[in-house]
Each structure stands twice: as structure tokens, then as C-alpha cells.
Coordinates of C-alpha atoms (C1' of nucleotides) in Angstrom, one line a residue:
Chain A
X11 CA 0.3 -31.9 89.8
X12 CA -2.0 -32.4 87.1
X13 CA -1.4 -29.2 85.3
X14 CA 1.5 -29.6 83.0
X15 CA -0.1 -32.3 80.9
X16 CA 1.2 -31.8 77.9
X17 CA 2.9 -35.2 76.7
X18 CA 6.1 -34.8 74.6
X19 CA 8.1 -38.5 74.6
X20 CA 11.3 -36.8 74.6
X21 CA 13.7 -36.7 77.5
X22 CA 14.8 -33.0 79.4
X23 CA 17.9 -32.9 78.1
X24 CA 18.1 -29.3 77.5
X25 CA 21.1 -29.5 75.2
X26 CA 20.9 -29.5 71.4
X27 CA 21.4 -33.0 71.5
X28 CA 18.0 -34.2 69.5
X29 CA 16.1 -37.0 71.7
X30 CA 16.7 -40.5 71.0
X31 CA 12.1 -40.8 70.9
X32 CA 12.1 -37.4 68.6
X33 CA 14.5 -38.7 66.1
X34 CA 11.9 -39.8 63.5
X35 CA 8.5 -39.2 63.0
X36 CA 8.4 -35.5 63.1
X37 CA 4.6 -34.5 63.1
X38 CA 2.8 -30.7 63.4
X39 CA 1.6 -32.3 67.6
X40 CA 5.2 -32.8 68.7
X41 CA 6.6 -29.7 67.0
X42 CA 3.8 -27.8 69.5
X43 CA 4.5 -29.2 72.1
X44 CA 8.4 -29.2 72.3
X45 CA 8.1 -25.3 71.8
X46 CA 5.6 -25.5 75.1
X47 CA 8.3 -26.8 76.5
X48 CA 10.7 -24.6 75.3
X49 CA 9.0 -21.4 75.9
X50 CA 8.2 -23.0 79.4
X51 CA 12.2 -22.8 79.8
X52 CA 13.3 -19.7 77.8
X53 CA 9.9 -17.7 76.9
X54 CA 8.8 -16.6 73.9
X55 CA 11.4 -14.5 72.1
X56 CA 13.9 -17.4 72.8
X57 CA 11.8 -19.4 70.6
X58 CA 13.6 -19.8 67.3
X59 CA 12.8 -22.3 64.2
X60 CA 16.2 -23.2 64.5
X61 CA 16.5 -24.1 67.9
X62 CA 13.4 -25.2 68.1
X63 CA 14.3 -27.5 65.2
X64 CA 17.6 -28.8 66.8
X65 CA 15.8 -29.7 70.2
X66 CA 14.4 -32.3 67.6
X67 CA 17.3 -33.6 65.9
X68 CA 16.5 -31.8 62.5
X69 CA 16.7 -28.2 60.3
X70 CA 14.9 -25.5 61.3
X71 CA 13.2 -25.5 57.6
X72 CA 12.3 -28.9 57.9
X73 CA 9.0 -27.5 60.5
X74 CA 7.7 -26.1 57.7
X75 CA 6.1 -29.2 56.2
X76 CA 4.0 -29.6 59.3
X77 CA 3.6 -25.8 60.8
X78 CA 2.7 -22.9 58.3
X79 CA 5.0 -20.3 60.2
X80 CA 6.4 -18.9 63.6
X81 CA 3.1 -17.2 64.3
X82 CA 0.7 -19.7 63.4
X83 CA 3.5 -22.1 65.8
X84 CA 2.5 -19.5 68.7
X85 CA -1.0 -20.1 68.2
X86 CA -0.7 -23.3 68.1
X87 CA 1.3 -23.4 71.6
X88 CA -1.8 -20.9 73.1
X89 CA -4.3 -23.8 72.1
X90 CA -2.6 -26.9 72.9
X91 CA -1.9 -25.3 76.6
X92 CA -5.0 -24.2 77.0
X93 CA -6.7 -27.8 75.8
X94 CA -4.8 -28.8 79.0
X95 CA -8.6 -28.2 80.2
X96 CA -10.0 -31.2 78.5
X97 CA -7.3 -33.5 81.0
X98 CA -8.1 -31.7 84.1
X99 CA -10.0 -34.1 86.5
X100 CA -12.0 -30.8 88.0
X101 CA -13.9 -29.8 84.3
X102 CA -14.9 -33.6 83.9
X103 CA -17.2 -34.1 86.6
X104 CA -20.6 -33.1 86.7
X105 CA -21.0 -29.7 88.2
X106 CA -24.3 -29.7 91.3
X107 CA -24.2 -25.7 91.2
X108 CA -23.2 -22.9 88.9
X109 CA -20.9 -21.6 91.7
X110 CA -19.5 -24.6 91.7
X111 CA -18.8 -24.9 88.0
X112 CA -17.4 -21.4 87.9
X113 CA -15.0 -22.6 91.2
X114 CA -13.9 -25.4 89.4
X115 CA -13.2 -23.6 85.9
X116 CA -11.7 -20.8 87.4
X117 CA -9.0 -22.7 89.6
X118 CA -8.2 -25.5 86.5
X119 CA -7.6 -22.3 84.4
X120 CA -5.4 -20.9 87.3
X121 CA -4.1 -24.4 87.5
X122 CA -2.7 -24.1 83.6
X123 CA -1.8 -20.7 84.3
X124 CA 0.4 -21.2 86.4
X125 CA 2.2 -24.5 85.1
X126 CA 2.7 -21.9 82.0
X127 CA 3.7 -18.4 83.2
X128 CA 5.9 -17.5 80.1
X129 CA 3.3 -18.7 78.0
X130 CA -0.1 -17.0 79.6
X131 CA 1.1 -13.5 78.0
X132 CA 0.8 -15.1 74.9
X133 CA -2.9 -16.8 75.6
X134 CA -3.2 -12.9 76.8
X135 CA -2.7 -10.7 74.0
X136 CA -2.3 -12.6 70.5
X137 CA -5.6 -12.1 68.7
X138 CA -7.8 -14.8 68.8
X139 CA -9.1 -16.6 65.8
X140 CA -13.0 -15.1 66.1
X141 CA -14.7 -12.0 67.8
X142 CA -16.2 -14.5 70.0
X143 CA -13.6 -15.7 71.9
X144 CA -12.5 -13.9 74.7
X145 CA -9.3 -14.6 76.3
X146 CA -8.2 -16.5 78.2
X147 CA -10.8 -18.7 77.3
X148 CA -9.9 -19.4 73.5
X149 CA -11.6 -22.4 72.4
X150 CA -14.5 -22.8 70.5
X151 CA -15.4 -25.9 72.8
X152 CA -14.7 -24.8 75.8
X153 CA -16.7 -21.3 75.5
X154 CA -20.0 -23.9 73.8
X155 CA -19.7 -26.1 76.7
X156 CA -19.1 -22.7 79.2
X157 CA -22.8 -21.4 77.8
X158 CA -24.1 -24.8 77.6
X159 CA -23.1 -25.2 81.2
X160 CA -24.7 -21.6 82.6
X161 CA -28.1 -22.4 80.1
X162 CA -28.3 -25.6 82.0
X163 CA -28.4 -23.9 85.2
X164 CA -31.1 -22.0 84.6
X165 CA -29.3 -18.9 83.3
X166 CA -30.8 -16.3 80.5
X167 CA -29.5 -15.5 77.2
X168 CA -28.6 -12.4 78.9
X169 CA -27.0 -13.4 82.0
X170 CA -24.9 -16.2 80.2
X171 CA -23.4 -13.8 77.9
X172 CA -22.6 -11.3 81.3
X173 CA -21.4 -14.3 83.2
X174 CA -19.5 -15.2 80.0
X175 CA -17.8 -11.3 79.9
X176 CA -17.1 -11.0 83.5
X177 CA -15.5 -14.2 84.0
X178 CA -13.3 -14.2 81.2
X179 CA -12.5 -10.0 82.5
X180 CA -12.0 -12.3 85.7
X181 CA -9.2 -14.4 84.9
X182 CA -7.2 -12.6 82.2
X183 CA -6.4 -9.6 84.8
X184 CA -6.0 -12.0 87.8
X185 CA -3.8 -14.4 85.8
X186 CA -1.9 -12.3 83.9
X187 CA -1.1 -10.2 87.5
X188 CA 0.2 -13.3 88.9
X189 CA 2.1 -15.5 86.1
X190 CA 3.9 -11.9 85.6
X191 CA 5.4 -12.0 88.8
X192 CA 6.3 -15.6 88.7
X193 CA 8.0 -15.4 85.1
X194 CA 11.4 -16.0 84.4
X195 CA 12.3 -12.9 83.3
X196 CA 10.5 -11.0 85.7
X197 CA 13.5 -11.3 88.0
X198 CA 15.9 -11.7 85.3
X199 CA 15.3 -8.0 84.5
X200 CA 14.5 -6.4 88.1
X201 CA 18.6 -7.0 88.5
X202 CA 19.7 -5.5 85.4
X203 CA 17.2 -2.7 84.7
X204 CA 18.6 0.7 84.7
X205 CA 15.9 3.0 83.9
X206 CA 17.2 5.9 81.1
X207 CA 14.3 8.4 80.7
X208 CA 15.0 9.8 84.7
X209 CA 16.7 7.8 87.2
X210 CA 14.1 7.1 90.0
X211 CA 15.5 7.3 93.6
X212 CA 13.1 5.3 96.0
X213 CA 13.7 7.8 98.9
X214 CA 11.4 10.4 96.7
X215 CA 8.2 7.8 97.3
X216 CA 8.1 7.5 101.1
X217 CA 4.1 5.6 100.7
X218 CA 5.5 3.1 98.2
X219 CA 9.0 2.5 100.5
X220 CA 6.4 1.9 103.6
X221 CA 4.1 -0.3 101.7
X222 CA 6.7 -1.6 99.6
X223 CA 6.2 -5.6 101.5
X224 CA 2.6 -5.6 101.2
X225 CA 2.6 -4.3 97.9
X226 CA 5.1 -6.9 96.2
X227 CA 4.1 -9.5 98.5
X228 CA 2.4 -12.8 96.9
X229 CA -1.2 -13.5 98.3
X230 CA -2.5 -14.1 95.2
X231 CA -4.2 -17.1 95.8
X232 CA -6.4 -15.2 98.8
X233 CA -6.8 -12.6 96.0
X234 CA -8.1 -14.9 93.1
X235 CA -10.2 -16.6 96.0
X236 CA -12.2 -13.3 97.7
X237 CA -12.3 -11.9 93.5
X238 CA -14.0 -15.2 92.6
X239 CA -16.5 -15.3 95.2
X240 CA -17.5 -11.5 94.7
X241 CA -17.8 -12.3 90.9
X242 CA -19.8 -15.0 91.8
X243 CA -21.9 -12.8 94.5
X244 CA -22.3 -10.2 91.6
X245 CA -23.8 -12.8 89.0
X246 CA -25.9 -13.8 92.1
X247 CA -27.7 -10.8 92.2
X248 CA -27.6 -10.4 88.0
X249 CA -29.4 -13.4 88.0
X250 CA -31.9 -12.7 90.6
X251 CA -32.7 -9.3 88.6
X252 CA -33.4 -11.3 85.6
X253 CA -35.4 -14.5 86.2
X254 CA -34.6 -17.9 85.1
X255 CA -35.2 -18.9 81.8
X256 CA -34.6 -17.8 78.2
Chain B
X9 CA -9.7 14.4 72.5
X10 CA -7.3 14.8 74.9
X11 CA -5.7 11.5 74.6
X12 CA -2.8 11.2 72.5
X13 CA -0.7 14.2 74.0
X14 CA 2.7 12.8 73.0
X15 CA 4.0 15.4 71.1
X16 CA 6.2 14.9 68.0
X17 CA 7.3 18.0 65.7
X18 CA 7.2 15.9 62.7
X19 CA 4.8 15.9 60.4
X20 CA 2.3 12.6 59.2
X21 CA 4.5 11.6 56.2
X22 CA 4.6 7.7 56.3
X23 CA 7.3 7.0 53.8
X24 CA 10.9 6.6 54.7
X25 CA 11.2 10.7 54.5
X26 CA 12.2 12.5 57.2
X27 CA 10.0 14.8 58.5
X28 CA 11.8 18.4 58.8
X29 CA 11.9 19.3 62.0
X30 CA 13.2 16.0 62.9
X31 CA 15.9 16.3 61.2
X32 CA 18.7 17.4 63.2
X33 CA 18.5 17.5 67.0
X34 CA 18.1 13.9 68.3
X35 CA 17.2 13.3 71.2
X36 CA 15.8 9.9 73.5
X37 CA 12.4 11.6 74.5
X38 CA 12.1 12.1 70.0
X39 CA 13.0 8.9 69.6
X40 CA 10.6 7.3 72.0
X41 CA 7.7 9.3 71.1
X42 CA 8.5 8.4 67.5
X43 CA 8.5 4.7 68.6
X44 CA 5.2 5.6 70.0
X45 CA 3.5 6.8 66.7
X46 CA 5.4 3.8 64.7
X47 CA 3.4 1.3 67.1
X48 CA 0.5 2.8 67.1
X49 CA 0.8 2.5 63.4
X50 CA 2.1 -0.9 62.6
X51 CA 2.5 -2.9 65.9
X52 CA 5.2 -3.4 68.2
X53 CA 6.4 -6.1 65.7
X54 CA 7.0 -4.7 62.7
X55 CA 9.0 -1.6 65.3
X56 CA 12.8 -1.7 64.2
X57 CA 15.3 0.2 64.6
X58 CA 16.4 0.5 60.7
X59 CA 13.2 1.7 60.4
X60 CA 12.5 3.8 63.4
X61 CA 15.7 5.6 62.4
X62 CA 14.6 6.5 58.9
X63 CA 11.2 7.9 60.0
X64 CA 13.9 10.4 62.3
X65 CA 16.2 11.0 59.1
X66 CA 18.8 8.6 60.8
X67 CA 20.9 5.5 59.7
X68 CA 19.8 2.8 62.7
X69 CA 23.2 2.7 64.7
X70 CA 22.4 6.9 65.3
X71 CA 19.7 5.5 67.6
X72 CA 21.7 3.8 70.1
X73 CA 23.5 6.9 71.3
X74 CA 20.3 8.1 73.0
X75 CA 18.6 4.6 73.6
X76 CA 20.6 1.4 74.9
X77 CA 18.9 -1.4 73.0
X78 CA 15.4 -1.8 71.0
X79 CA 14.3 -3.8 74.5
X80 CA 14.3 -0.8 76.7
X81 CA 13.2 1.4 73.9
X82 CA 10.2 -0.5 74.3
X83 CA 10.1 0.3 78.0
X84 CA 10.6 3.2 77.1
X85 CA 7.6 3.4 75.1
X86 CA 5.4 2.1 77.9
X87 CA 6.9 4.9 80.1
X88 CA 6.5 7.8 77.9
X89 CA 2.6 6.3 76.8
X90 CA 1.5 5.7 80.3
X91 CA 3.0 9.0 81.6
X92 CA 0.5 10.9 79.6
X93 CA -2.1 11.1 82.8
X94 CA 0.3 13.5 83.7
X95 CA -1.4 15.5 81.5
X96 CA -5.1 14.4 81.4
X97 CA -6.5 17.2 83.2
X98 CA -9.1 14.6 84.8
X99 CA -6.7 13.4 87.2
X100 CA -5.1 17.4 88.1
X101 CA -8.1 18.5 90.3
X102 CA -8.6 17.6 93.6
X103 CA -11.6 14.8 94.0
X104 CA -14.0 15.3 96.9
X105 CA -14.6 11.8 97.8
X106 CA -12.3 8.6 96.9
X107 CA -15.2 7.2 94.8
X108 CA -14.6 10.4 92.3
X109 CA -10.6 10.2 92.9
X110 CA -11.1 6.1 91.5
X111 CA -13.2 7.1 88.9
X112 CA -11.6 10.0 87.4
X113 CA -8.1 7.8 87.2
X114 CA -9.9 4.7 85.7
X115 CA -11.7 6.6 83.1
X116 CA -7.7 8.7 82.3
X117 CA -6.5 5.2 82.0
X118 CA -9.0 4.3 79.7
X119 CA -8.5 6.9 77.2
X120 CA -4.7 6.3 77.0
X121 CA -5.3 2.5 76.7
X122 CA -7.9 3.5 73.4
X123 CA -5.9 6.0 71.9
X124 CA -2.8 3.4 72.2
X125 CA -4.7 0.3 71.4
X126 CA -0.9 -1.4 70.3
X127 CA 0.6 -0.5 72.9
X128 CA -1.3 -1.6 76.1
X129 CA -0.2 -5.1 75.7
X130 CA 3.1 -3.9 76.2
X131 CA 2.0 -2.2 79.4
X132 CA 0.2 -5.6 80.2
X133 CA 3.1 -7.9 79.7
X134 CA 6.3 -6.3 80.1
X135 CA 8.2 -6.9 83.3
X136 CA 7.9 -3.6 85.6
X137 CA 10.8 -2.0 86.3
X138 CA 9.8 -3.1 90.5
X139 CA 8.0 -5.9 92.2
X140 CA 5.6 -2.7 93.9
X141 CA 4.1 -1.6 90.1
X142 CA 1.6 -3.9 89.4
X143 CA 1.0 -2.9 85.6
X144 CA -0.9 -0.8 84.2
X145 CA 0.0 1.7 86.9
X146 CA 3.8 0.8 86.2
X147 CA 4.8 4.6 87.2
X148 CA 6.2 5.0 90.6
X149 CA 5.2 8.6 90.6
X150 CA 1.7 7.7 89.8
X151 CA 1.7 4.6 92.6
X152 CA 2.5 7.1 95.3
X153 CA -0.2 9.3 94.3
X154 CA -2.7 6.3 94.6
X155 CA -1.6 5.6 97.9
X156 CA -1.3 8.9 99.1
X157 CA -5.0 10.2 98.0
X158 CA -6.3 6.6 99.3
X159 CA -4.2 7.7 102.5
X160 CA -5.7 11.7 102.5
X161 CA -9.6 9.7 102.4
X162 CA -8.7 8.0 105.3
X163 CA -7.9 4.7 104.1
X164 CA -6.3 2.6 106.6
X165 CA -2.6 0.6 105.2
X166 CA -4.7 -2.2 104.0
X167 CA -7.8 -1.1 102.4
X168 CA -5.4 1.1 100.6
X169 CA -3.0 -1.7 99.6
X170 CA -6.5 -3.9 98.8
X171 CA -7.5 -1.1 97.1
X172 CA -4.5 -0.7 94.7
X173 CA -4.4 -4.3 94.3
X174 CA -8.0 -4.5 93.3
X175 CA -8.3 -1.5 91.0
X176 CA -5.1 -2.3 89.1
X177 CA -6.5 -5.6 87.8
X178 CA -9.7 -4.4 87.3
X179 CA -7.8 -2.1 84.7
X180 CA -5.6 -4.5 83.1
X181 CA -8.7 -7.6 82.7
X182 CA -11.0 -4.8 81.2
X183 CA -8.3 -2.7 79.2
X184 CA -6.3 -5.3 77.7
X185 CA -9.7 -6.9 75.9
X186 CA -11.2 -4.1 74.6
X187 CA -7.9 -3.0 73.0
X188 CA -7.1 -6.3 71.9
X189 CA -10.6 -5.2 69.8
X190 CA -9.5 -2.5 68.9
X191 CA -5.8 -3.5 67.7
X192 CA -4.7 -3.4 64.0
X193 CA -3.1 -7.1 64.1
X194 CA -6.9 -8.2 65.4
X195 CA -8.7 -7.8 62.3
X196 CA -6.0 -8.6 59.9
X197 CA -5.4 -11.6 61.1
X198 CA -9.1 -13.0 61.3
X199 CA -9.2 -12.3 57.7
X200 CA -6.2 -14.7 57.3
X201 CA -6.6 -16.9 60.0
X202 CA -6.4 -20.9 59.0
X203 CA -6.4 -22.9 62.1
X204 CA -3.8 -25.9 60.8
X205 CA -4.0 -27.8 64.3
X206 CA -8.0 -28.4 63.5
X207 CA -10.3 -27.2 61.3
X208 CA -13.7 -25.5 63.4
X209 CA -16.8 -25.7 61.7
X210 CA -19.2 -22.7 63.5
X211 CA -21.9 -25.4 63.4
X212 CA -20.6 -27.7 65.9
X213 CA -21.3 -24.9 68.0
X214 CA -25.0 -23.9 68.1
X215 CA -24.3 -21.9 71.0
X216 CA -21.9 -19.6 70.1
X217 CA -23.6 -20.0 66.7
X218 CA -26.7 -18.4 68.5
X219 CA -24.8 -15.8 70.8
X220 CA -22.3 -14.6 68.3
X221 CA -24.0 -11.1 67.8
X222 CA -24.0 -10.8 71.7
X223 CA -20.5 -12.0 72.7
X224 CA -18.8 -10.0 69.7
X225 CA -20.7 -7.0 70.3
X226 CA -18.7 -4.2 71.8
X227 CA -20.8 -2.6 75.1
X228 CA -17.4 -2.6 76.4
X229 CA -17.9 1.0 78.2
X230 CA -21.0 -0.3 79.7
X231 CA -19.1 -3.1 81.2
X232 CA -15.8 -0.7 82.4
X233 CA -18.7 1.5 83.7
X234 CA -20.9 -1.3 85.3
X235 CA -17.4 -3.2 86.6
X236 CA -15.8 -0.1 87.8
X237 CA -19.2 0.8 90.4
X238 CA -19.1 -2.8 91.7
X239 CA -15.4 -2.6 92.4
X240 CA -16.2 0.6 94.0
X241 CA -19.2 -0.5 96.1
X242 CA -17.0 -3.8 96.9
X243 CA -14.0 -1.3 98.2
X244 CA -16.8 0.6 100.5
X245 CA -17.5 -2.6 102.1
X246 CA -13.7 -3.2 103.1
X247 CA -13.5 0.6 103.7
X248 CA -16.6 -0.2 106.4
X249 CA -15.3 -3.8 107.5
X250 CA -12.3 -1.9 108.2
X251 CA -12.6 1.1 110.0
X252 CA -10.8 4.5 109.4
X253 CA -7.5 6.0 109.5
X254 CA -4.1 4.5 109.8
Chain C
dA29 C1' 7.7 -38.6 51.3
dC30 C1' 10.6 -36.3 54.1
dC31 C1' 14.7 -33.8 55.1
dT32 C1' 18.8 -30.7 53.9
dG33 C1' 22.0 -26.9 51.8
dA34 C1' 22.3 -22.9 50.0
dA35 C1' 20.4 -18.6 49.5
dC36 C1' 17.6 -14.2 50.2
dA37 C1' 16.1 -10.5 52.7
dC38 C1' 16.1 -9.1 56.7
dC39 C1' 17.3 -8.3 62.0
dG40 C1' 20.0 -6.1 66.6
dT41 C1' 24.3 -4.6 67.8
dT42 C1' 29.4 -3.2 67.7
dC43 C1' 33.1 -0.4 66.4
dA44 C1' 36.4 1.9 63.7
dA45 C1' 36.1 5.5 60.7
dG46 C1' 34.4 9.8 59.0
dT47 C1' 32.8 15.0 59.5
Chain D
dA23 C1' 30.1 15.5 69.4
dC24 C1' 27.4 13.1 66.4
dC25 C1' 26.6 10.2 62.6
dT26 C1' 27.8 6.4 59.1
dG27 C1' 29.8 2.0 56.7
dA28 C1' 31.0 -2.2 57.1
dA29 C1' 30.7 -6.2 59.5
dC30 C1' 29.1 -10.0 62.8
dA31 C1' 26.0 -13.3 64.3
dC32 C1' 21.9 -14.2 63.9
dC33 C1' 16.7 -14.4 62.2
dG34 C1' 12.2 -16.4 59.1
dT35 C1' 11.3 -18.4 54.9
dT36 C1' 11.8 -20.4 50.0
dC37 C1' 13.1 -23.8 47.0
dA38 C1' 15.8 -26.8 44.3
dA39 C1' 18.2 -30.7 45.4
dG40 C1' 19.2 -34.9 47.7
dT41 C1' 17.8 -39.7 49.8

DNA sequence: ACCTGAACACCGTTCAAGT
DNA sequence: ACCTGAACACCGTTCAAGT
């Protein structure tokens, strides 16, 4: 419910109509945030300066006083979804346990995740804007407040940066598993995908034809769930190996 | 050294030239693996089919008697890049003990993922071809091996569907951030990179400021390594939960 | 100051025409 | 049978020109 924060004035008409809100005052925010929306609809390759520009009542070249270019416009749409954190009620609150502020993290990340399927490929793979940053967790504040949070637990230099690594390792396969399933065209393609290399015939794989409900069945959310606490049980016993303190 | 068996008769010439052999005699499975060499190269973005065609001698239009559009030429790609465990000889011998089978396959994986750094985010992301391939084992062939050899160790239906759940994100998480390292686009871009949304200064951050040697630092085959034994040990614990056979 | 028109150098893709 | 030329409908991006 609180996922999708991301605040753009203009209505949902999805034609090229421009909004009556968007009309004037064009600003670098707005232009983001329309294509979150956008890419939210379409996905990414859809995403064109010029339609892009007529969902806001102007020319595509007009974007480029306030966003440098396409790229720099996807970069932009990975950090403003991903700020989403900052508006989530569960990363405000004090944490009383590290367990606890791992569990919270992990399911307002999950949270964004999935309010954004078409765009989590993107938070994904583009490169991120220092070596530091590991995806999905792409901000400079967030990851400061992430080791500020495990130091203030009681965890060491070391174990921060291996809670740091695993967690992030955490979410990026578990997410990226899951928003692929749910994006939109995930099942636009299963219908028209004709395979040209060698035509498979699913009579020739009797384990995957037996298994074939369990292994396309959801039960994500029990998998993210038992994942997280055995991350959590493994930082446990890091943590125990190492002693408190830096 | 066994990596990067996709064979392609032409030489390394990166001009517009085409190589000799490649001359005459098109074919889909020469026009893949040249997609294949292009990416690793230059990036899936910069992969078109103008240019694909003159690295084969060819005006672009030649290429879409073998290949139906520049979209499932890229699946293509994924195929023909993933299908190369077919001929790591890691994964041809028979593994004594499930822990061996798991580790042998993980560490085969690995090696295509590194010697195809630009390419393993198009394994990550692209939609499988089925709801039962959960990427990166996206190769039906390859599924029903996993299931089958989980089956022949005597894993019951759902430690081995837990099993291939498990293990396939433990190899996208780990896999798609190392490469994302490794990737051409990573380092060109941090040279260039001006965030325009808002500027960072490093020392608002003392943290990452302090850590930066640490979180940037590769030790990513200590991790797969260290990861990989506590997926295994967690998998023994179903395996024991669980009870054998069928 | 902010937006537009026209233009440039590209794309993917189709199809009639060449050999 | 296999490839090419020309064309279509688009792209991202630049820049002089409009208001």
C-alpha cells in the first residue's frame, strides 16, 4: 500500500493527451517520475524521449534542458524508486535488534520491488555510480545509514562489510527471481516465443513435465522469508566467531 | 581456460572487414556466436544488426533469413552462451555425492558467467522461454539434469524442487554482481558519471568513506566459495528434515 | 527562460529486385 | 537460394530559431 510512493500530480490517462497539472512547469523531478510511471506500464525499451515527452504535453527535445540524456534519465528512475525507502514507515522507526533491522530492510526493499517489477532489472544490472555500491542497494545514504546501523549493534568492521555483501547477494537474486515472473512481458512473451536454435518438445523432459507445478509455482514470499532468516542465522554465527566491537 | 568454447572460424579483426572464412556460408549458429563475440566486446547495446552483419561480410537485411528479429537473436545469445556447460568437462563426469554434483555445476556456471561478463545480465533479465527455467539455468536440457541427479542422490520431490530453487538464486545474486565488476560499461561509465538528480560529496559519508577499500574490494570467489558451502550445508539440513527417496 | 522545428545520423524491419 | 537497395517508420540528440 505504501510502496508505490512516487508522487507525479498528473492524472492516469494513458493517452498522449498531456495532463492538465503537467502542462507547465516542466522540472528534471517530474520528468523522473512520469517515466517511473511509464516504465511501470510499458517497461524499459518502451521508454522513448518522445513519448515520454508527449505524456507531458511537450517535445521530446524539450527534456533535455532538465535531463542530460536517455541513460542518465534511467539512472535517475533506479534512484528515485529506490529513495521510495526514505517514505517507508518500516526504515523510520528505531530498530531494538539487528534481526530486526535486517527484517524490516529486507521486506521495504521487497515492498519497492515489487510495486516496480519492470523497473528492478534496471536497479539490477545498470552500473552503479561507485565501486561501493552494491545493488540493489544503490544509495550513498542508505548503504551509510546500513553500516551505521550494524556498527551500532555491536557489529565489527569485518562483520558489517560481510553482513553488508551477503544481504545485498540476498535481495538482488531473490528479487530479481521474483519481479521476473511477475513482469509484464514475462507472459507477454511465454505466448509468442517460438524457440529457433532446436524446437524443444516437453515430452523429452519427463522430471521437468512432473515437477513442472512446483517448479513454476509462486511461494516466493515463504522463500524470501526461510532465505532471510538463514541469512540472518549465518550472520549469527559470523558474529559470534568474531566478537563485538571494532 | 576452458571457458569461452563458442567457436567462430573468423579471425580477431575488429574493423568492418570480414573475416575469411565467414564469408560465404551463413548460417544462425555463425550468426549467434558472432553476436556472442560482438557483446562480449562492446555490450549488448551497441549489438546491431548493420553492424553484426558487416563483422559476417553481410548487408543487415542478409541476417534475418537465419534469425527472426534482433530480440530473439539476443535469446539466442543467452542460449548458445549458457549452453557451453555442455562442454565444460566439470559437469561430464559422474559426482559421487550431490555435494560434489552442486559444486562442480556452480563453479561451470561461474566460469561462463566470467568469461561472458556482458552477457550474464541478459541471462539475469530476459524472460525464459518457460515459467519452470528459473534463470541462470534457463536450458531445459540442463533443468532435467539437475532434477534427475538430485533424484539419482535420493532426493525426495521437494528437497529437489527446494534445492533447484535455492541454488539457482544463489547463482544469479552472486554471478550477476561480480560480473557487473567485471563489465566493460562498469568502468566507463564511473569515469563519466555526473549524478544531475544530486550532487554526493564522499564526505557526508564517513562510513563508506572508511570501508571503501573493503566493500570495493573483489574477494568475490571467497564469497561464491564461502556462499556456496552454507547453501550446501543449509540443503543437508532439508535433505535430513526430510527423509529419503521419493 | 523555456520550448519548438528542422535536421542529422542512426536504428529495426519489409519487400521487391537482383544474381 | 541467397543477398542487396531502397524505403518506411521510427530513434537520440543538436541547435538555431521562435515566444
Amino acid at each position: 500500500v505504501d510502496g508505490s510512493s512516487v508522487e507525479v500530480p498528473g492524472g492516469a490517462s494513458r493517452s498522449e493527451r498531456p495532463t492538465a497539472s503537467a502542462r507547465r512547469g516542466l522540472d528534471t523531478r517530474l520528468i523522473v517520475s512520469e517515466a517511473v510511471r511509464f516504465i511501470d506500464q510499458h517497461g524499459p525499451d518502451q521508454l522513448t524521449m518522445r513519448q515520454l515527452g508527449a505524456r507531458l504535453g511537450v517535445e521530446a527535445m524539450a527534456l533535455y534542458r532538465y535531463v542530460p540524456s536517455r541513460e542518465q534519465l534511467l539512472d535517475g528512475v533506479v534512484e528515485l524508486v529506490m529513495d521510495e525507502l526514505y517514505r517507508d514507515s518500516r526504515v523510520d522507526q528505531e530498530a531494538g535488534t539487528w534481526q530486526e533491522y535486517l527484517q524490516r530492510l529486507a521486506h521495504a526493499v521487497r515492498v519497492i520491488a515489487l510495486a516496480h517489477p519492470e523497473v528492478f532489472p534496471l536497479v539490477a544490472t545498470r552500473p552503479p555510480a561507485a565501486p561501493w555500491l552494491r545493488p540493489p542497494l544503490r544509495s550513498l545514504r542508505w548503504v551509510e545509514a546500513f553500516l551505521g546501523g550494524l556498527a551500532g549493534f555491536g557489529f565489527s568492521t569485518y562483520a558489517t562489510v560481510y553482513a553488508y555483501r551477503a544481504f545485498a547477494t540476498f535481495l538482488l537474486g531473490h528479487l530479481l527471481l521474483e519481479t521476473g515472473t511477475h513482469a509484464i512481458h514475462a507472459t507477454a512473451k511465454l505466448n509468442a516465443d517460438i524457440e529457433f536454435l532446436e524446437s524443444d518438445d516437453l515430452a523429452d523432459y519427463p522430471r521437468i513435465s512432473a515437477l513442472a507445478p512446483e517448479l513454476s509455482g509462486g511461494g516466493y514470499e515463504e522463500e524470501f522469508e526461510a532465505a532471510l532468516e538463514d541469512l540472518i542465522n549465518r550472520l549469527q554465527l559470523v558474529l559470534d566467531q568474531d566478537g563485538p566491537s571494532t
